[in-house]
Coordinates of C-alpha atoms and ligand atoms in Angstrom, one line a residue:
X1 CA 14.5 -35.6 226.8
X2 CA 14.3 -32.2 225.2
X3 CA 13.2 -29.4 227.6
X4 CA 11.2 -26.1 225.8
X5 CA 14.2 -24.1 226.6
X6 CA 16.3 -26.5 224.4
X7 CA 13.7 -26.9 221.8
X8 CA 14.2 -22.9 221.4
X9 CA 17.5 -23.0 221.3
X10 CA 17.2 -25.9 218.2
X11 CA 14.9 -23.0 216.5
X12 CA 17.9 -20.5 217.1
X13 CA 20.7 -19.9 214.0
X14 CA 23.6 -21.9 215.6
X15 CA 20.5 -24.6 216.4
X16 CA 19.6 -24.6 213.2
X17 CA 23.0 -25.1 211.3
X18 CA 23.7 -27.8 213.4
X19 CA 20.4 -29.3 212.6
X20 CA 20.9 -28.9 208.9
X21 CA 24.7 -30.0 209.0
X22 CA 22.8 -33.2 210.6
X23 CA 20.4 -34.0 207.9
X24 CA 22.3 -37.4 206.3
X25 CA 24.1 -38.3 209.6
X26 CA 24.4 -42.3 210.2
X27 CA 23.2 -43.4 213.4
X28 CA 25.9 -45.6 213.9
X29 CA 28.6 -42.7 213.8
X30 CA 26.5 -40.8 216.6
X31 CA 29.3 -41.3 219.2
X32 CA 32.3 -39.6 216.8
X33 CA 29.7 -36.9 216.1
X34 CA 28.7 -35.4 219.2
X35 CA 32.4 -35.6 220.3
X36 CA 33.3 -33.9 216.8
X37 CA 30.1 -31.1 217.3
X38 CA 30.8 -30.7 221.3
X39 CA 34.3 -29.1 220.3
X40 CA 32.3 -26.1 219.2
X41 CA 28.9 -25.9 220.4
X42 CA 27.1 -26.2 223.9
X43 CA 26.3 -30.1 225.0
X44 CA 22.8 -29.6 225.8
X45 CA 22.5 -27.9 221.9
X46 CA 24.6 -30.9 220.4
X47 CA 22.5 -33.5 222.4
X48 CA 19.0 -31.5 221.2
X49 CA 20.1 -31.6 217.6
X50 CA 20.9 -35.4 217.6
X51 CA 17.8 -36.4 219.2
X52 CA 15.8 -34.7 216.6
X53 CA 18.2 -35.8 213.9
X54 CA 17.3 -39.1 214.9
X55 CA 13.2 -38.6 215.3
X56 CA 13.4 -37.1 211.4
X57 CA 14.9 -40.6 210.2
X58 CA 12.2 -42.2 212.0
X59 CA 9.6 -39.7 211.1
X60 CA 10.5 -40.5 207.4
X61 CA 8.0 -43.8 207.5
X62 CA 5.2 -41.8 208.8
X63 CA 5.6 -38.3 207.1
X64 CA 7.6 -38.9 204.6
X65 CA 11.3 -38.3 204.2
X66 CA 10.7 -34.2 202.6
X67 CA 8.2 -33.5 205.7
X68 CA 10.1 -34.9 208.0
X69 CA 13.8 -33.6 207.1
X70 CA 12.1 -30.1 207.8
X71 CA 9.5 -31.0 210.5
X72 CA 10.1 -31.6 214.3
X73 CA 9.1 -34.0 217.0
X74 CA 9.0 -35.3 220.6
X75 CA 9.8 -38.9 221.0
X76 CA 6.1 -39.4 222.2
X77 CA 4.4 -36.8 219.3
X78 CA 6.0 -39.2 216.9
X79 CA 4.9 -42.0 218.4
X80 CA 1.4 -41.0 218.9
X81 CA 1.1 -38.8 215.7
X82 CA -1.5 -39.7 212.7
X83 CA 0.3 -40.7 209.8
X84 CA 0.4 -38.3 206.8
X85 CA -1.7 -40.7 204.3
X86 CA -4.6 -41.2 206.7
X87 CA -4.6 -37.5 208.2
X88 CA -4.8 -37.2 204.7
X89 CA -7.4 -39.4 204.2
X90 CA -9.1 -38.1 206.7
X91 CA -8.8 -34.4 206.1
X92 CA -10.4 -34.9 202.4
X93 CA -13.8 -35.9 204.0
X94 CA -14.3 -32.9 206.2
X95 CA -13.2 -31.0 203.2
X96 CA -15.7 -32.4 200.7
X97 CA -18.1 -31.7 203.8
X98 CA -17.5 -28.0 203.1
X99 CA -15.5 -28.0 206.4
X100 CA -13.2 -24.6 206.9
X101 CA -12.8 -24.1 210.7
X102 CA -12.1 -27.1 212.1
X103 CA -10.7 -27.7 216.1
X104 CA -7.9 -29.8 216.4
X105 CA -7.9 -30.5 220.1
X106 CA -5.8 -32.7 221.1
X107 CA -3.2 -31.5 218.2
X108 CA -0.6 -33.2 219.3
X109 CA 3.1 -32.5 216.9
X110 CA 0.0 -31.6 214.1
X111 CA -0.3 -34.8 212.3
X112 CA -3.7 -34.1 211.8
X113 CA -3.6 -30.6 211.9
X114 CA -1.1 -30.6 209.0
X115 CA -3.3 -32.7 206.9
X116 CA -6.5 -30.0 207.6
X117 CA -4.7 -27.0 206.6
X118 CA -3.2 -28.9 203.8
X119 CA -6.4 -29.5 202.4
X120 CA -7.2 -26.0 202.8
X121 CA -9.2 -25.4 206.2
X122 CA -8.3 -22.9 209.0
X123 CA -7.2 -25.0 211.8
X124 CA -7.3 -24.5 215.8
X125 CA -5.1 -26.8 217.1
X126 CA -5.2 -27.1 221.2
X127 CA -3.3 -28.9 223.3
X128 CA -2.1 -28.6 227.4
X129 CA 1.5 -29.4 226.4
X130 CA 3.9 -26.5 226.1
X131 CA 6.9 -28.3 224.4
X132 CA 4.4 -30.4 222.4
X133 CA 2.9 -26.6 221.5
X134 CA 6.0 -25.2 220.7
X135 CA 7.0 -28.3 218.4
X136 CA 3.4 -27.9 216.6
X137 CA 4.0 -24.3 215.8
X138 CA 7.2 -25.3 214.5
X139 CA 5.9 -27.5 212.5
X140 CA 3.3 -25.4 211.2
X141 CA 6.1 -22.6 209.9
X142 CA 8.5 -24.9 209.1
X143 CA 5.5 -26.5 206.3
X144 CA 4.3 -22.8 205.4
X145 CA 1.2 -23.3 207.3
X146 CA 1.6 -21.0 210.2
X147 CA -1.0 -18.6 208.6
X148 CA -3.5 -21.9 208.4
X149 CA -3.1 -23.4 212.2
X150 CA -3.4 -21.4 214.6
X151 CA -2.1 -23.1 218.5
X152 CA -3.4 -22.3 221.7
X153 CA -1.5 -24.3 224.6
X154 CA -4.6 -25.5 227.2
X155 CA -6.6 -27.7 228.9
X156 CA -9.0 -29.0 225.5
X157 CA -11.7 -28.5 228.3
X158 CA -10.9 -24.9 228.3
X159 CA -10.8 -23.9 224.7
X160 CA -13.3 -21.5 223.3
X161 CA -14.2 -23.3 220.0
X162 CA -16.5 -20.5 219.3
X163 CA -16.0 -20.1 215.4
X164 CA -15.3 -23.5 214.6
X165 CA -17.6 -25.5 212.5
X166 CA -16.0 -28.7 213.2
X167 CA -14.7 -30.8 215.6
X168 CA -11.7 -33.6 215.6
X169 CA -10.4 -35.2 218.3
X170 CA -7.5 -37.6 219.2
X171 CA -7.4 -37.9 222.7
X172 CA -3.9 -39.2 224.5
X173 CA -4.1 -43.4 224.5
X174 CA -0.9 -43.6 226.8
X175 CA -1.1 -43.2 230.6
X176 CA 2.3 -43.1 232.4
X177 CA 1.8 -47.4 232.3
X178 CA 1.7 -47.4 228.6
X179 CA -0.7 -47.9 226.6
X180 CA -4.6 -47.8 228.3
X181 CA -7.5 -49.6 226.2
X182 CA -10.5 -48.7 228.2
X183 CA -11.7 -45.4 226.7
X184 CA -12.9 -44.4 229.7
X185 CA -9.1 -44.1 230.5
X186 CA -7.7 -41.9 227.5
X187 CA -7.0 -38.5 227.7
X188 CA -9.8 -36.6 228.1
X189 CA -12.0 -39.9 228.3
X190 CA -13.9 -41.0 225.2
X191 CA -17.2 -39.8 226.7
X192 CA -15.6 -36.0 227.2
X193 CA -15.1 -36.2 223.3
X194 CA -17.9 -38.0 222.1
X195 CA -20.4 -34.9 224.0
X196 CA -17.9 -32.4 222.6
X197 CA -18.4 -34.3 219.3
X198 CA -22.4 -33.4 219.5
X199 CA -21.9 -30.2 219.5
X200 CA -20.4 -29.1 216.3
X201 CA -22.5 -30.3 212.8
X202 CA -19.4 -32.0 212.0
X203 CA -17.0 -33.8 214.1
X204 CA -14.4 -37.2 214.5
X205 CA -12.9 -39.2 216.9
X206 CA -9.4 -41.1 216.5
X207 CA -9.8 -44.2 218.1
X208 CA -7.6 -47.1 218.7
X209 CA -8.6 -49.9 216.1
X210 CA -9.5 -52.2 218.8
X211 CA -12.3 -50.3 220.2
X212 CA -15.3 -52.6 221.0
X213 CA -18.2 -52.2 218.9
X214 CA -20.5 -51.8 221.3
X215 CA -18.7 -49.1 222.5
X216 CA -19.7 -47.0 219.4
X217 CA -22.3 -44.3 219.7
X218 CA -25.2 -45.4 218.2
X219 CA -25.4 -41.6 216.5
X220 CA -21.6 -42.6 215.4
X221 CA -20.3 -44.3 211.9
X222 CA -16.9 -46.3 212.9
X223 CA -14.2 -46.4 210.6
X224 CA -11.4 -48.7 210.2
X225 CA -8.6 -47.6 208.1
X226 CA -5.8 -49.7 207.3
X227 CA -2.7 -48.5 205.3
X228 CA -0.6 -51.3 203.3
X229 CA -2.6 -53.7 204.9
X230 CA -1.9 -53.3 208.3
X231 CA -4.8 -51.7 210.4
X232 CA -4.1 -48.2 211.8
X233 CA -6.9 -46.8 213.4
X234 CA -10.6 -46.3 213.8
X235 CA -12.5 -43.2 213.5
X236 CA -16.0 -41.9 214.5
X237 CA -17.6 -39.5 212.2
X238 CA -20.6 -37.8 214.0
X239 CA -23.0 -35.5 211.9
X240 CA -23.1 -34.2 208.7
X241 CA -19.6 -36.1 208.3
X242 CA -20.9 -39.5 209.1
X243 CA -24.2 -41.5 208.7
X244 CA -26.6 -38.5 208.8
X245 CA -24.7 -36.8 205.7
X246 CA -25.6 -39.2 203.1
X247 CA -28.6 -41.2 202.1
X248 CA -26.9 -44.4 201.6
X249 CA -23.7 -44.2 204.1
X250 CA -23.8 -47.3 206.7
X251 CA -22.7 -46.9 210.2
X252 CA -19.6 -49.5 209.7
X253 CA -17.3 -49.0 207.2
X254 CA -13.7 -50.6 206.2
X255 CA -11.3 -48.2 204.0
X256 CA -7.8 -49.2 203.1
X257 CA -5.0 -47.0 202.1
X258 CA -3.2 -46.0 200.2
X259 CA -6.0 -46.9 197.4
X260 CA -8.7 -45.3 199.1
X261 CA -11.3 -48.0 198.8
X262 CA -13.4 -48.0 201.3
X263 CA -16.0 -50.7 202.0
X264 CA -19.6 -50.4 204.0
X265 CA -21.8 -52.3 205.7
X266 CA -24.9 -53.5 203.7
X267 CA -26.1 -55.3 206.7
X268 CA -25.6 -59.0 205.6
X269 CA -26.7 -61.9 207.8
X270 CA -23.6 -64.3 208.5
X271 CA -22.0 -66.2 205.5
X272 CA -22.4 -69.5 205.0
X273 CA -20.2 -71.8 205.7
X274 CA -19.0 -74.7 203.5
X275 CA -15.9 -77.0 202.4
X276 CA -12.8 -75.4 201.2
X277 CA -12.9 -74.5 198.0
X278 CA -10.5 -74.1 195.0
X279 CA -9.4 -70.1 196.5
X280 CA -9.1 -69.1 199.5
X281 CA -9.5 -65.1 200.6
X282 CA -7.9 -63.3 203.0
X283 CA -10.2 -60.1 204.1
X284 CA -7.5 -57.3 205.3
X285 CA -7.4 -56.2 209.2
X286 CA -9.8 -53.1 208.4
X287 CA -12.7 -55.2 206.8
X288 CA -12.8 -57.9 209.6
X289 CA -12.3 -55.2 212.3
X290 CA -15.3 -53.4 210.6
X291 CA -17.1 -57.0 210.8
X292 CA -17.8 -56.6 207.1
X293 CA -16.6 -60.6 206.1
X294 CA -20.2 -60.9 205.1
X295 CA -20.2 -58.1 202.7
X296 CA -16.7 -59.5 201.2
X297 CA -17.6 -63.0 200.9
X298 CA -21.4 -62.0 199.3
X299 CA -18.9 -60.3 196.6
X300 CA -17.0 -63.2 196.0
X301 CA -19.9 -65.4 196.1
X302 CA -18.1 -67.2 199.0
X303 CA -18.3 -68.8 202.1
X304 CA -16.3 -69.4 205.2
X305 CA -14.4 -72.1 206.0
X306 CA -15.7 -72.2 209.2
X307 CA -17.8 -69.6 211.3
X308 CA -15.5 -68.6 213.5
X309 CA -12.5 -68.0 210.8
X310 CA -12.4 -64.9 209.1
X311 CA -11.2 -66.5 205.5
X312 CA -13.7 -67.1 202.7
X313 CA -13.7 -69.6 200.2
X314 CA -15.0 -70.1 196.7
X315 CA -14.8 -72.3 193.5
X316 CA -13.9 -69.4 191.1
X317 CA -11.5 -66.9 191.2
X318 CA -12.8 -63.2 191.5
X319 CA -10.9 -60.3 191.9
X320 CA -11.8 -58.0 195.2
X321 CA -9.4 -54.9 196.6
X322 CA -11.2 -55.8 200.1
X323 CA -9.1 -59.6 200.4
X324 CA -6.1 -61.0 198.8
X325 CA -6.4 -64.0 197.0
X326 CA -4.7 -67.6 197.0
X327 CA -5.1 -70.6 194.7
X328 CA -5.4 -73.8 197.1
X329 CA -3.6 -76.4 196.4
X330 CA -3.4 -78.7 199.5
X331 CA -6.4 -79.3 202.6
X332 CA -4.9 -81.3 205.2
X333 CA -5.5 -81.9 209.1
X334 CA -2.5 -80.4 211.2
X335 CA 0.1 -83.0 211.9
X336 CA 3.6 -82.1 211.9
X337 CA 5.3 -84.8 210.2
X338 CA 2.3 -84.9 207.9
X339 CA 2.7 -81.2 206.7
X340 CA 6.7 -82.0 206.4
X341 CA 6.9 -84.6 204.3
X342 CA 4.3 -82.6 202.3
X343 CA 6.8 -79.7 201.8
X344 CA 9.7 -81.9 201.7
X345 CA 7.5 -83.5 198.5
X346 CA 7.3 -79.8 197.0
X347 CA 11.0 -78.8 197.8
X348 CA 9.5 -75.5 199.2
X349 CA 12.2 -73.9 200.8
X350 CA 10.2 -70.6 201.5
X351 CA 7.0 -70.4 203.4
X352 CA 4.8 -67.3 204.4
X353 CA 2.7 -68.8 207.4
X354 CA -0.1 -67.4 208.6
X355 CA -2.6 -68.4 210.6
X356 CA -5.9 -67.8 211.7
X357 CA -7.7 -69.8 214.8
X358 CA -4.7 -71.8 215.4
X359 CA -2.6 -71.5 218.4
X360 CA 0.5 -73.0 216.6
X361 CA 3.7 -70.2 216.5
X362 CA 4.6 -70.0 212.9
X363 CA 8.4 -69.2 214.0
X364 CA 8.6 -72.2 216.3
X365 CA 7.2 -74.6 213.2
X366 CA 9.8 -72.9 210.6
X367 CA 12.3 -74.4 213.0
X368 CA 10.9 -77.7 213.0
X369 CA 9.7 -77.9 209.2
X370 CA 13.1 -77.3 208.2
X371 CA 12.5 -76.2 204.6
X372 CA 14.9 -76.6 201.6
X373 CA 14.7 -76.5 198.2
X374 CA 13.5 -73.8 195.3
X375 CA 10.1 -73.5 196.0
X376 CA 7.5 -71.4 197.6
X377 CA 4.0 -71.7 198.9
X378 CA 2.0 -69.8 201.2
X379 CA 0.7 -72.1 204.6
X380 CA -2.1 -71.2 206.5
X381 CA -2.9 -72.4 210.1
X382 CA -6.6 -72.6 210.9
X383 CA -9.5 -74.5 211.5
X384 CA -12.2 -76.2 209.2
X385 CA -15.5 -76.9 210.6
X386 CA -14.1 -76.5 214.0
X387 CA -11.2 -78.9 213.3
X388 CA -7.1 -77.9 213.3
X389 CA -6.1 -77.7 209.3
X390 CA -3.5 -76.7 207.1
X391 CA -4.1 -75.4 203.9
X392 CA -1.4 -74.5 201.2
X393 CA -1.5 -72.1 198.6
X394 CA 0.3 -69.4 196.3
X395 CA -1.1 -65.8 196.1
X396 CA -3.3 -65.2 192.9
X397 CA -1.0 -63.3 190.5
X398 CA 2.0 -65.4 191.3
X399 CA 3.7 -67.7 189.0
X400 CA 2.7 -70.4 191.1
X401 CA -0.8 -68.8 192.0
X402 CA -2.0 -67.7 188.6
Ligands
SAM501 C1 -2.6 -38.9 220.4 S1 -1.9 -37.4 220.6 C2 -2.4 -36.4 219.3 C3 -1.7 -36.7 218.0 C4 -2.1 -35.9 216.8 N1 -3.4 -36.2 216.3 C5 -1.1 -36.0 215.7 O1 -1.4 -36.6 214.6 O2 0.0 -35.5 215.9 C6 -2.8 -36.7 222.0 C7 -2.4 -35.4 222.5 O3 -3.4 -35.0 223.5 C8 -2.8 -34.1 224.4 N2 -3.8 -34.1 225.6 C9 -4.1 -35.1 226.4 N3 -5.1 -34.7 227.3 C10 -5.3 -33.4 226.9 C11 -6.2 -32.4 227.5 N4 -7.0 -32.7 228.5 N5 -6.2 -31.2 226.9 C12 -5.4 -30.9 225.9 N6 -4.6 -31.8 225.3 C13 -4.5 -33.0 225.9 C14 -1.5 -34.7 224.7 O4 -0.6 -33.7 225.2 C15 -1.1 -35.3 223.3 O5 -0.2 -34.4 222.6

């Protein structure tokens, strides 16, 4: 773990050429370095450059491998950082807000507050870390921002956001057990940043994306973002930012990344629900997190395959960025030996298995389905009407799916 004296020593000359002469090391040679770099330089300075070495590769998913070759980290400012696409994201809406002060508290290494000044805002970024401080001010000149973010290293309870005209928050989601869900428990608690929130004419809240929705202010629109697919977070936009800003904006909304897209609630009653049809859709993470199925399924012109069972159904195919398609090909109750003659049949040899509502362990029936041969299909574990199914498939767009 890198103390603050250490993390000054990294922003040093010798610190620095170490860093640099570190930027395409392999992991795997660590051991022959540090013995190599030892020879010359102090342990604690060798040891400090390698562990950010290593963060950077990491960083590289998040951030980008050009950020993050030039930025800096903590192991748990990584970890708990926004990444750069949905800061991004993010940032653009307090922008086109008219946003130009915003209060970062809860900065963190800056992933957020990177993303403000980026889109062109003067940024007070607070947080009651000093390393983590230190590392955001790095960050901040290292990115040519230092004249954009300004850091003040306190309590987020003590911080004069006098000036500011908007407010974002990310409070702490890690207690020293891990990971804490009630949002009573982050750090400050959600209710500490929600009245905080109020005060300004624009403000958000990071969230994690499993927040209940009954826990969202009623004053609040909630939105789930997902990036590739894979949900990331949840936000709460209070004032001129969310609901109250725009004639038509819905207090739910899905948006997925990195197209942008973003879905809202048009306050649909429940789908229907019917027999499986000829496609099968699969809503992504952010839309059914949102509880916008409805909305997705009134586009398609579909209905659910059972009402408990977040996959929608129709008879023609339609294109939507909200759900990824599949061509049906096989309906069939769950029965082991059923499903491998079935594939045996097909000489599928590769399967993407997913499931929804079924409590079978996709690895643990690869094992026993034993697949060979050239083919592919996509199997999907669920229910129909309340009864265990399997239904195969290939994505639309796919030779097989087409
Ligand atoms: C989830 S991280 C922020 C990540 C940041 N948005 C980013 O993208 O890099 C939360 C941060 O809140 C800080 N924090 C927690 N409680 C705080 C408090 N009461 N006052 C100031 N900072 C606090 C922690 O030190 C931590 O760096």
């Amino acid at each position: 773990m890198v103390d603050r004296e250490a993390f000054a020593a990294l922003l040093g000359d010798e610190g620095q050429a170490l860093l640099g002469s570190l930027e395409h090391y392999e992991p795997e040679s660590e051991l022959a370095v540090a013995t190599r770099l030892r020879r010359t330089h102090a342990p604690e300075l060798v040891s400090a450059a390698l562990g950010q070495a290593r963060l950077r590769q990491r960083a590289a998913a998040k951030f980008g491998a050009e950020d993050a070759a030039r930025m800096y980290f903590t192991p748990a400012g990584l970890e708990q950082s926004t990444r750069a696409n949905v800061a991004a994201h993010r940032a653009e809406r307090f922008r086109r807000s008219g946003v130009e002060r915003p209060a970062d508290l809860c900065c963190g290494i800056g992933g957020d507050a990177i993303a403000l000044a980026r889109a062109g805002m003067h940024v007070l970024a607070v947080d009651s870390d000093p390393l983590t401080c230190d590392v955001v001010r790095a960050n901040a000149a290292a990115l040519g921002l230092g004249d954009r973010i300004e850091v003040r290293c306190q309590d987020v309870g003590d911080a004069d956001v006098s000036g500011c005209d908007a407010l974002f928050a990310d409070p702490a989601r890690r207690g020293g057990k891990g990971r804490v869900f009630d949002p009573e428990a982050y750090s400050p608690p959600l209710s500490w940043a929600v009245a905080a929130a109020r005060r300004f004419p624009h403000s958000a809240l990071k969230v994690a994306p499993g927040i209940p929705h009954e826990a969202v202010p009623g004053d609040a629109e909630a939105e789930w973002i997902s990036d590739s697919g894979d949900v990331k977070e949840a936000v709460l936009w209070f004032g001129a930012a969310g609901p109250a800003g725009t004639a038509e904006s819905s207090p739910v909304r899905a948006t997925l990344l990195p197209a942008g897209r973003s879905l809202s609630s048009r306050g649909l009653p429940d789908p229907p629900v019917g027999p499986v049809g000829r496609f099968l859709y699969e809503p992504d993470g952010a839309v059914v997190r949102a509880h916008l199925v409805a909305e997705v399924a009134a586009d398609l012109d579909g209905r659910l395959i059972d009402p408990t069972i977040a996959y929608v159904t129709c008879d023609e195919a339609r294109s939507t960025p909200y759900a990824t398609g599949y061509a049906i090909t096989d309906v069939l109750p769950f029965q082991l030996k059923r499903l491998r003659a079935l594939l045996r049949e097909r000489r599928v040899g590769v399967a993407t298995i997913k499931k929804r509502g079924s409590a079978v362990e996709p690895t643990e029936l690869r094992k026993k389905l034993k697949l060979e041969g050239p083919g592919e299909c996509t199997v999907f574990l669920t229910r129909v009407a309340g009864a265990p199914t399997v239904l195969l498939g290939h994505p639309l767009g796919s030779p097989a799916g087409a």
